XYZ file of C-alpha atoms in Angstrom:
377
model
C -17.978 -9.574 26.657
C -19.659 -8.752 23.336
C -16.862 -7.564 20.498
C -17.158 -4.540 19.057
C -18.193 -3.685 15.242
C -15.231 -1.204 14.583
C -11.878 -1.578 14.048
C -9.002 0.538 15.215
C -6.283 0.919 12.038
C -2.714 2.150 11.534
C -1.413 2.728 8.455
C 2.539 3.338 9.051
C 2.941 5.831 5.980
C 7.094 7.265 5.030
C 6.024 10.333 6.577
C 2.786 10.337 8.511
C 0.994 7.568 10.629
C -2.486 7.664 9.884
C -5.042 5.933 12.468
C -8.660 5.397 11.772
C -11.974 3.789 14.080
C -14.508 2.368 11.970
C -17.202 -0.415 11.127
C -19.650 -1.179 8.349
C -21.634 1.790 7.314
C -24.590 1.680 4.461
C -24.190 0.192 0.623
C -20.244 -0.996 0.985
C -19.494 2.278 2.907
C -17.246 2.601 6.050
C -18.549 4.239 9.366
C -15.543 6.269 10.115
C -15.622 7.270 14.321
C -12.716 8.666 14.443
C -9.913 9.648 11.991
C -6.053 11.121 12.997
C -2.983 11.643 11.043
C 0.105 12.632 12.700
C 3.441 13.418 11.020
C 6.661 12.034 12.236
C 10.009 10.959 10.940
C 9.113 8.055 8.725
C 11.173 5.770 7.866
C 14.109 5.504 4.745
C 15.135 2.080 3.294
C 13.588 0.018 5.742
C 14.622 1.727 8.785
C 12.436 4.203 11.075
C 14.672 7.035 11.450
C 13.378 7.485 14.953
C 11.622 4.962 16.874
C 11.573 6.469 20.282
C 9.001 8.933 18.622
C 6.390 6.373 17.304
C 4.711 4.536 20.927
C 4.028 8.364 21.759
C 1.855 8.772 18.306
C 0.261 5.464 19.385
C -0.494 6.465 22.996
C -1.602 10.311 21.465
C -4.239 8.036 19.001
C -5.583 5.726 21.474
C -6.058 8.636 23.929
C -7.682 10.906 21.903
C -9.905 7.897 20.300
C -10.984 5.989 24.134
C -14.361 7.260 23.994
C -14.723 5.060 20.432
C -12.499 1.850 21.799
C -15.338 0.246 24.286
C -14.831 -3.420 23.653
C -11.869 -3.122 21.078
C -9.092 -5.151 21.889
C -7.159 -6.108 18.875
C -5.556 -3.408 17.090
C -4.567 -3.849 13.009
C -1.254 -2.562 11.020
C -0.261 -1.961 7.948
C 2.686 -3.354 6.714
C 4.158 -0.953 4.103
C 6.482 -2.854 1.244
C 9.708 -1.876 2.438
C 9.456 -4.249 5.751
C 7.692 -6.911 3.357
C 8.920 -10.063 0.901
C 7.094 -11.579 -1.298
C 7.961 -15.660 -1.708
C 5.585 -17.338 -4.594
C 5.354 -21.256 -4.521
C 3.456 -24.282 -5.739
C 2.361 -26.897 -3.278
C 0.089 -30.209 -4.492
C -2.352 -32.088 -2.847
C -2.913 -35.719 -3.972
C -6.215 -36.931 -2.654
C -6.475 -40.792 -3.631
C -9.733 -40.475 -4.837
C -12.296 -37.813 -6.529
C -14.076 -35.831 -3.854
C -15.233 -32.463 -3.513
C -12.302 -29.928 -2.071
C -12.739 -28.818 1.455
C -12.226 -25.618 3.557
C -9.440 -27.896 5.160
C -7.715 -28.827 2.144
C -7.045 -25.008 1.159
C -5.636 -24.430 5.061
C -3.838 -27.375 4.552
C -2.381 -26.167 1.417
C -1.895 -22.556 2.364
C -0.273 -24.123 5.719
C 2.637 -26.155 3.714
C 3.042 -22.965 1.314
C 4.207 -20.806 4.846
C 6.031 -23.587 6.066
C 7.967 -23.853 3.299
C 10.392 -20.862 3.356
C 10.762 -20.542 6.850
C 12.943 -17.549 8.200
C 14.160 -16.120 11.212
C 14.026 -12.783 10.229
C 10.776 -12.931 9.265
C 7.160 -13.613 10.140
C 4.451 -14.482 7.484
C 1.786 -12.190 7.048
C -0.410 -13.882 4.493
C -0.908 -16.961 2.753
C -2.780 -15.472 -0.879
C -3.984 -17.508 -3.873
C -2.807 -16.951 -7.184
C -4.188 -19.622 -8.452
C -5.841 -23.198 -7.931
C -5.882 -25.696 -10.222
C -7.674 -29.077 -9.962
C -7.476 -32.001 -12.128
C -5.987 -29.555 -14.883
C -8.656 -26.928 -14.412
C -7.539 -23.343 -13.043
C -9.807 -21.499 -10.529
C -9.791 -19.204 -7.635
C -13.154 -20.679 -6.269
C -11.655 -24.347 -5.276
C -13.941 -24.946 -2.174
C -17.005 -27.478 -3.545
C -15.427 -27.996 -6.803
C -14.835 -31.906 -7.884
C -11.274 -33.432 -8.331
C -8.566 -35.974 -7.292
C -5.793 -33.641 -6.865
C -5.388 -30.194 -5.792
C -1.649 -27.466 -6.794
C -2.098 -24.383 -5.591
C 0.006 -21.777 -6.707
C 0.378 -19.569 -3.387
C 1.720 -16.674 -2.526
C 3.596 -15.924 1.179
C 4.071 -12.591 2.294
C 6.673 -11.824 4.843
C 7.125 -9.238 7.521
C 10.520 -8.202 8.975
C 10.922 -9.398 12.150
C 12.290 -6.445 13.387
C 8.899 -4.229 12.075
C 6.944 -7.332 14.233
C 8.769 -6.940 17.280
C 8.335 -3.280 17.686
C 5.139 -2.860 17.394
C 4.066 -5.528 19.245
C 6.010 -3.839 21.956
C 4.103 -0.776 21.265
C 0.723 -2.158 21.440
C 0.987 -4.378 24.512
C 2.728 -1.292 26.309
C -1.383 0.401 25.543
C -2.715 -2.822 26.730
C -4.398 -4.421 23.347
C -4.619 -8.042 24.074
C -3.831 -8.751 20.383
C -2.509 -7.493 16.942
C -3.078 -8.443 13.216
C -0.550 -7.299 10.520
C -1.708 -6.345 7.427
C 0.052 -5.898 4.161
C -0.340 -2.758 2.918
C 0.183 -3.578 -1.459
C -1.901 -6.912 -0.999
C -4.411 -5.127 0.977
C -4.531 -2.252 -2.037
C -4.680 -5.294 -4.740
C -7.954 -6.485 -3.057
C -9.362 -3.614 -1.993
C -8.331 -1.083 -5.025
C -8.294 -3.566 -8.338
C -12.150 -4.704 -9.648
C -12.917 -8.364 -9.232
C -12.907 -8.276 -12.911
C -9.318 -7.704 -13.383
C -8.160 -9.756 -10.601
C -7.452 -13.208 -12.441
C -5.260 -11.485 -15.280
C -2.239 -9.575 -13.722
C -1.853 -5.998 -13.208
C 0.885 -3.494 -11.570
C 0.435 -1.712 -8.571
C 2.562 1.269 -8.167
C 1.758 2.906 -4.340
C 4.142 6.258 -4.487
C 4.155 8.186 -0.926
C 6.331 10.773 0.036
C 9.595 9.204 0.748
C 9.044 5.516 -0.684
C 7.390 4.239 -3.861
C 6.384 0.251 -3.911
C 5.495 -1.836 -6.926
C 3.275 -5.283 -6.847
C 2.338 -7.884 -9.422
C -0.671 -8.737 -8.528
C -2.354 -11.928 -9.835
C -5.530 -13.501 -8.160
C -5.618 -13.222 -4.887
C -1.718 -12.747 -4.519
C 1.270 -10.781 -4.947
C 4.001 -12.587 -7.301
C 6.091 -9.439 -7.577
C 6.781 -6.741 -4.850
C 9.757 -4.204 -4.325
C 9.887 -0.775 -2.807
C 12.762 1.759 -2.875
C 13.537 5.363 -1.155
C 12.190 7.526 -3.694
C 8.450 9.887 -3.557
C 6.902 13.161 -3.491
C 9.469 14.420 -0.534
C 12.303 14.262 -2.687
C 10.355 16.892 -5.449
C 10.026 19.069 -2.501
C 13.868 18.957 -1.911
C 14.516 19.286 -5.482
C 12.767 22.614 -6.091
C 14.108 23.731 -2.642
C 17.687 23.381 -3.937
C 17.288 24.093 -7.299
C 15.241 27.416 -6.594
C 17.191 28.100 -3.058
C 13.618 27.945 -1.177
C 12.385 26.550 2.217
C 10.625 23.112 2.365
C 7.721 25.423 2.775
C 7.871 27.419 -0.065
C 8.829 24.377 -2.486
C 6.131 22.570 -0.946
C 3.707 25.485 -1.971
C 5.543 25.408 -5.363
C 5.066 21.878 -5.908
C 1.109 22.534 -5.623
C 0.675 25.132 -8.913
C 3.309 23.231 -11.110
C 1.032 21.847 -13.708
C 3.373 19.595 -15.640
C 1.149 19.246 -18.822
C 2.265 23.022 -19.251
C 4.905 23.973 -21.839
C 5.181 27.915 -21.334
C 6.637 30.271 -23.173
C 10.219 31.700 -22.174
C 9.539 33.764 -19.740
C 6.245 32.513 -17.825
C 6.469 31.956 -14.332
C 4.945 30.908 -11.511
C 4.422 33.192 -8.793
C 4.994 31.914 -4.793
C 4.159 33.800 -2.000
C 7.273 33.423 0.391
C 7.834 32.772 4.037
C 8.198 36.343 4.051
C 5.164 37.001 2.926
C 6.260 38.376 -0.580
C 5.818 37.110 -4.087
C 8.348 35.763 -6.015
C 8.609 34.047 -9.880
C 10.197 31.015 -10.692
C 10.609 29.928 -14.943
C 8.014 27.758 -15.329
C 9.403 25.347 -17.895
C 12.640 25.063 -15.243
C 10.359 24.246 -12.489
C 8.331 21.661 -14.577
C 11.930 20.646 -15.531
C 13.371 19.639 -12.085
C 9.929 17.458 -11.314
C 9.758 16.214 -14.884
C 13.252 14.958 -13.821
C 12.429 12.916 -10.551
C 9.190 11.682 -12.537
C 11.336 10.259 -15.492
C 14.022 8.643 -12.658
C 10.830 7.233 -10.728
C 9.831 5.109 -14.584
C 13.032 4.483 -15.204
C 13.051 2.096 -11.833
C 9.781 0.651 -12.883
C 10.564 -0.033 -16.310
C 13.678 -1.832 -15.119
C 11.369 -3.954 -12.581
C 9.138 -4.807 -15.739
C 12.108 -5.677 -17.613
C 13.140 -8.280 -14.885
C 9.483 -9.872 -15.809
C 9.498 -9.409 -19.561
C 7.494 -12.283 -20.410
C 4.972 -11.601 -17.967
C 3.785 -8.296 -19.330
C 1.932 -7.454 -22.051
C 1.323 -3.574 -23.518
C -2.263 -3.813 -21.818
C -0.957 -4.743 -18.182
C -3.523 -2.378 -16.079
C -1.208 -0.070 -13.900
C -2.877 1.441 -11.064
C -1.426 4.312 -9.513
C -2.382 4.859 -5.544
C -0.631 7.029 -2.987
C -0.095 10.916 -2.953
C 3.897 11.554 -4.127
C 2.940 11.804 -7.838
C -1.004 11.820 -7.541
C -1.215 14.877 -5.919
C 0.939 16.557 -8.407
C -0.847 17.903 -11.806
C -0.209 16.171 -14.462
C 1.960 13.995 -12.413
C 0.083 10.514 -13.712
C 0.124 11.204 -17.063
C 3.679 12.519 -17.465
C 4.540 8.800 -15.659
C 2.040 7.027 -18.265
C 4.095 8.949 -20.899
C 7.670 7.924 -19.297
C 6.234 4.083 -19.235
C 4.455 4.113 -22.438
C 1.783 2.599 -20.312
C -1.601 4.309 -19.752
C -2.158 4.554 -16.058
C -5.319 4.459 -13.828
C -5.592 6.139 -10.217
C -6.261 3.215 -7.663
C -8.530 4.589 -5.401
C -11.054 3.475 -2.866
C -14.825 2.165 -4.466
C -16.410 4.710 -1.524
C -18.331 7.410 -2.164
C -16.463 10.730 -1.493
C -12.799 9.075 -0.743
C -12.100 8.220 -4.508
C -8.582 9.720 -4.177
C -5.703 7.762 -4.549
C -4.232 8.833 -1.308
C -6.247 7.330 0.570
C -6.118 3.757 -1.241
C -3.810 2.141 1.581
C -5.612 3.327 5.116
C -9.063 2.419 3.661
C -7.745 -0.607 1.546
C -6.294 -1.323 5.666
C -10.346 -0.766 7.003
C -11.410 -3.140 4.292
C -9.259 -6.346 5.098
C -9.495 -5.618 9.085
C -12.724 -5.234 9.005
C -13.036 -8.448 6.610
C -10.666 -10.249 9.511
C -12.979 -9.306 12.663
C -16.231 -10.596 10.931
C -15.097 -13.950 9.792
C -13.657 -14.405 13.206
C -17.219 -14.248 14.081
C -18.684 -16.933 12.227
């Protein structure tokens, strides 16, 4: 049977799984058949919060999509950072002689490197590059190049076990003969980050709605990664509680805050309730109590930096994808401003989806798509 030229993607977001059918389109562009996102209960320090309710949203997508799945049988997912470890290592290859370095010599390589830091919790994801070097020389090209000895410096990405197992359950209970696991950060880093920044290192900071991840990224690899229970959800129940509003109406407050505002004392910002009435709320207090979850948000990043001093210079690009502070205005700079760092949006090199919301499920396209088309070589 011929394969098909699409792909069929999840991206397992905190608060929404987003599923998406595509294939090549024209000049780098996706051809998107079908596109769904579905909120459910998302998950909080590396636990779903309810699992029963995520093979439904799986068997919802796949029905809704069967007219685009002729001849798809593998299914991709993202792995988002808080069900991933990063392990970095150095493995050597001595050859006895100067030759050119093969294809085999890198899987070789990249074989030892997953080997090494074998766990039962865990299943390896990737095997990524940082760097090569041969006979002294550094390079992320290795395959043709001349030497006698080969160190890579890799990088191994895990996946909980637990994250494996369930949704391998899930997608042999829809009757996929086979799954790929992709990691969400790395899958940003090479889809997000120009191939002109990629041998230098630069920070990756994905913020959702109930989790915010940072990566290192360095080559082709990940040499830092760490995620923790904090987003754009949490502003929402700051403003409800502070302001004694719905989820609704500090959602729909969340929206006009424009943080690069300093009003005057009494300027306000006027919501339309539940009710159906209009309201104000101060606007410097509302700017306040997001201001305040912005400045916690930098003050875990700076103290990630701060584990990796040396590593990180003043002019470390910082990419900022997701939408719990992109979505916000002013929300990136007012970050920038907590880190003293200046701070670009990561966002997808595709005409018309430049927004960094959408980094991870087409960053997810990109790799998948990258997977099914060297299979067929």
């Amino acid at each position: 049977m011929k394969k098909s030229k699409f792909v069929l993607v999840f991206d397992i977001g905190s608060s929404k799984v987003r599923a998406v059918v595509a294939g090549r389109g024209l000049n780098g562009t996706f051809n998107v058949r079908g596109l769904k996102e579905v909120e459910y209960d998302g998950f909080y320090e590396g636990e779903f919060l309810d699992k029963e309710k995520i093979y439904p949203i799986f068997e919802g997508v796949v029905a809704e999509f069967e007219a685009y799945l002729d001849r798809i049988d593998k299914v991709y997912i993202g792995v988002p950072a808080e069900f991933s470890s990063v392990f970095t290592t150095e493995v050597a290859f001595n050859f006895g002689e100067r030759r050119k370095v093969k294809k085999a010599d890198i899987d070789s390589l990249q074989y030892m490197a997953g080997e090494k830091a074998k766990n039962a919790n865990v299943e390896v994801v990737s095997v990524s590059a940082v760097e090569y070097v041969i006979d002294g020389r550094t390079t992320l090209s290795p395959i043709g190049e001349s030497g006698s000895a080969i160190t890579g410096k890799l990088s191994v990405i895990y996946a909980n076990k637990e994250f494996i197992d369930l949704f391998n359950e899930i997608v042999g209970g829809l009757g996929f003969s086979a799954v790929e696991y992709i990691s969400e950060p790395l899958a940003q880093a090479h889809f997000i980050i120009p191939a002109e920044k990629k041998e230098d290192l630069a920070l990756l900071i994905d913020s959702g709605d109930l989790t915010t991840s940072i990566a290192l990224t360095k080559g082709e690899g990940l040499i830092l990664l760490t995620s923790f229970s904090r987003g754009g959800g949490f502003i929402t129940n700051d403003l409800s509680e502070a302001f004694n509003l719905s989820m609704g109406e500090a959602d729909r407050l969340k929206k006009q805050v424009v943080l690069s505002l300093k009003g005057k004392q009494n300027d306000c910002y006027h919501l339309t309730t539940d009710m159906g009435t209009t309201t104000k709320i101060m606007l410097n207090e509302a700017n306040e109590v997001v201001g305040y979850r912005i400045e916690e948000l930098a003050e875990v990043i700076s103290k990630c930096l701060q584990l990796h001093n040396q590593q990180f210079a003043s002019y470390l690009p910082v990419y900022l994808t997701g939408g719990g502070i992109s979505k916000l205005k002013g929300g990136r700079d007012f970050l920038a401003k907590c880190l003293g760092r200046n701070i670009a949006y990561g966002v997808p090199p595709l005409p018309g989806k430049e927004k960094a919301e959408l980094a991870s499920l087409y960053s997810l396209v990109s790799v998948a798509l990258n997977s099914l088309e060297s299979g067929e070589r």
